[in-house]
Amino acid sequence: MSYQTGRPKVGRKSVRHALLFELIRQRNMAKFISDRVENRPPAAPTHLDHLARSAGRSLGMPPETRPPVL
């Protein structure tokens, strides 16, 4: 009489758990980034003006059509 082991049952449980852990990881990463952005000091208006001017130049917009920076 030979001893035969049954095939190990490979179900969807491990796939579901892997997906669950990946979703939890992504949620934690999103929370971390949100907290980091929220705790960042506000940008100085001069930096925003410089950013708006460089963005306008990269888009090729004439100066009269650029929206004002608040």
Short mmCIF file of C-alpha atoms in Angstrom, two decimals:
data_model
loop_
_atom_site.label_atom_id
_atom_site.label_comp_id
_atom_site.label_asym_id
_atom_site.label_seq_id
_atom_site.Cartn_x
_atom_site.Cartn_y
_atom_site.Cartn_z
CA MET A 1 0.00 0.00 0.00
CA SER A 2 1.53 3.28 -1.06
CA TYR A 3 1.01 6.46 0.83
CA GLN A 4 -0.24 9.23 -1.38
CA THR A 5 -0.62 12.73 -0.17
CA GLY A 6 -3.40 14.69 -1.63
CA ARG A 7 -2.63 17.72 -3.67
CA PRO A 8 -2.31 20.80 -1.54
CA LYS A 9 -5.36 22.93 -1.93
CA VAL A 10 -4.37 26.13 -3.58
CA GLY A 11 -7.33 28.37 -3.37
CA ARG A 12 -7.98 31.98 -3.96
CA LYS A 13 -7.41 32.83 -0.33
CA SER A 14 -3.74 33.64 -0.84
CA VAL A 15 -4.52 35.77 -3.90
CA ARG A 16 -7.20 37.66 -1.99
CA HIS A 17 -4.85 38.22 0.92
CA ALA A 18 -2.11 39.48 -1.37
CA LEU A 19 -4.54 41.93 -2.95
CA LEU A 20 -5.77 43.05 0.46
CA PHE A 21 -2.24 43.67 1.73
CA GLU A 22 -1.38 45.59 -1.45
CA LEU A 23 -4.44 47.81 -1.01
CA ILE A 24 -3.52 48.42 2.64
CA ARG A 25 0.03 49.30 1.59
CA GLN A 26 -1.22 51.76 -1.03
CA ARG A 27 -3.63 53.35 1.46
CA ASN A 28 -0.83 53.80 4.01
CA MET A 29 1.43 55.31 1.35
CA ALA A 30 -1.34 57.73 0.30
CA LYS A 31 -1.86 58.76 3.94
CA PHE A 32 1.88 59.31 4.38
CA ILE A 33 2.12 61.50 1.27
CA SER A 34 -1.02 63.43 2.20
CA ASP A 35 0.33 64.14 5.68
CA ARG A 36 3.70 65.19 4.26
CA VAL A 37 2.10 67.59 1.78
CA GLU A 38 -0.28 68.94 4.42
CA ASN A 39 2.56 69.68 6.85
CA ARG A 40 4.66 71.45 4.23
CA PRO A 41 4.99 75.20 4.83
CA PRO A 42 3.05 77.39 2.39
CA ALA A 43 4.93 78.49 -0.71
CA ALA A 44 6.21 82.03 -0.87
CA PRO A 45 4.41 84.27 -3.39
CA THR A 46 7.70 85.03 -5.16
CA HIS A 47 8.24 81.33 -5.78
CA LEU A 48 4.73 81.00 -7.19
CA ASP A 49 5.27 83.99 -9.48
CA HIS A 50 8.52 82.51 -10.76
CA LEU A 51 6.81 79.16 -11.31
CA ALA A 52 3.97 80.83 -13.23
CA ARG A 53 6.40 82.75 -15.44
CA SER A 54 8.49 79.67 -16.24
CA ALA A 55 5.35 77.64 -16.95
CA GLY A 56 4.08 80.38 -19.27
CA ARG A 57 7.38 80.41 -21.15
CA SER A 58 7.34 76.64 -21.51
CA LEU A 59 3.80 76.80 -22.93
CA GLY A 60 4.74 79.62 -25.29
CA MET A 61 2.01 81.94 -23.98
CA PRO A 62 2.40 85.67 -24.67
CA PRO A 63 2.65 87.77 -21.48
CA GLU A 64 -0.75 89.44 -21.98
CA THR A 65 -2.63 86.11 -21.97
CA ARG A 66 -1.06 84.73 -18.82
CA PRO A 67 -3.46 84.52 -15.88
CA PRO A 68 -2.52 86.60 -12.84
CA VAL A 69 -0.93 84.81 -9.91
CA LEU A 70 -2.87 85.33 -6.70
#
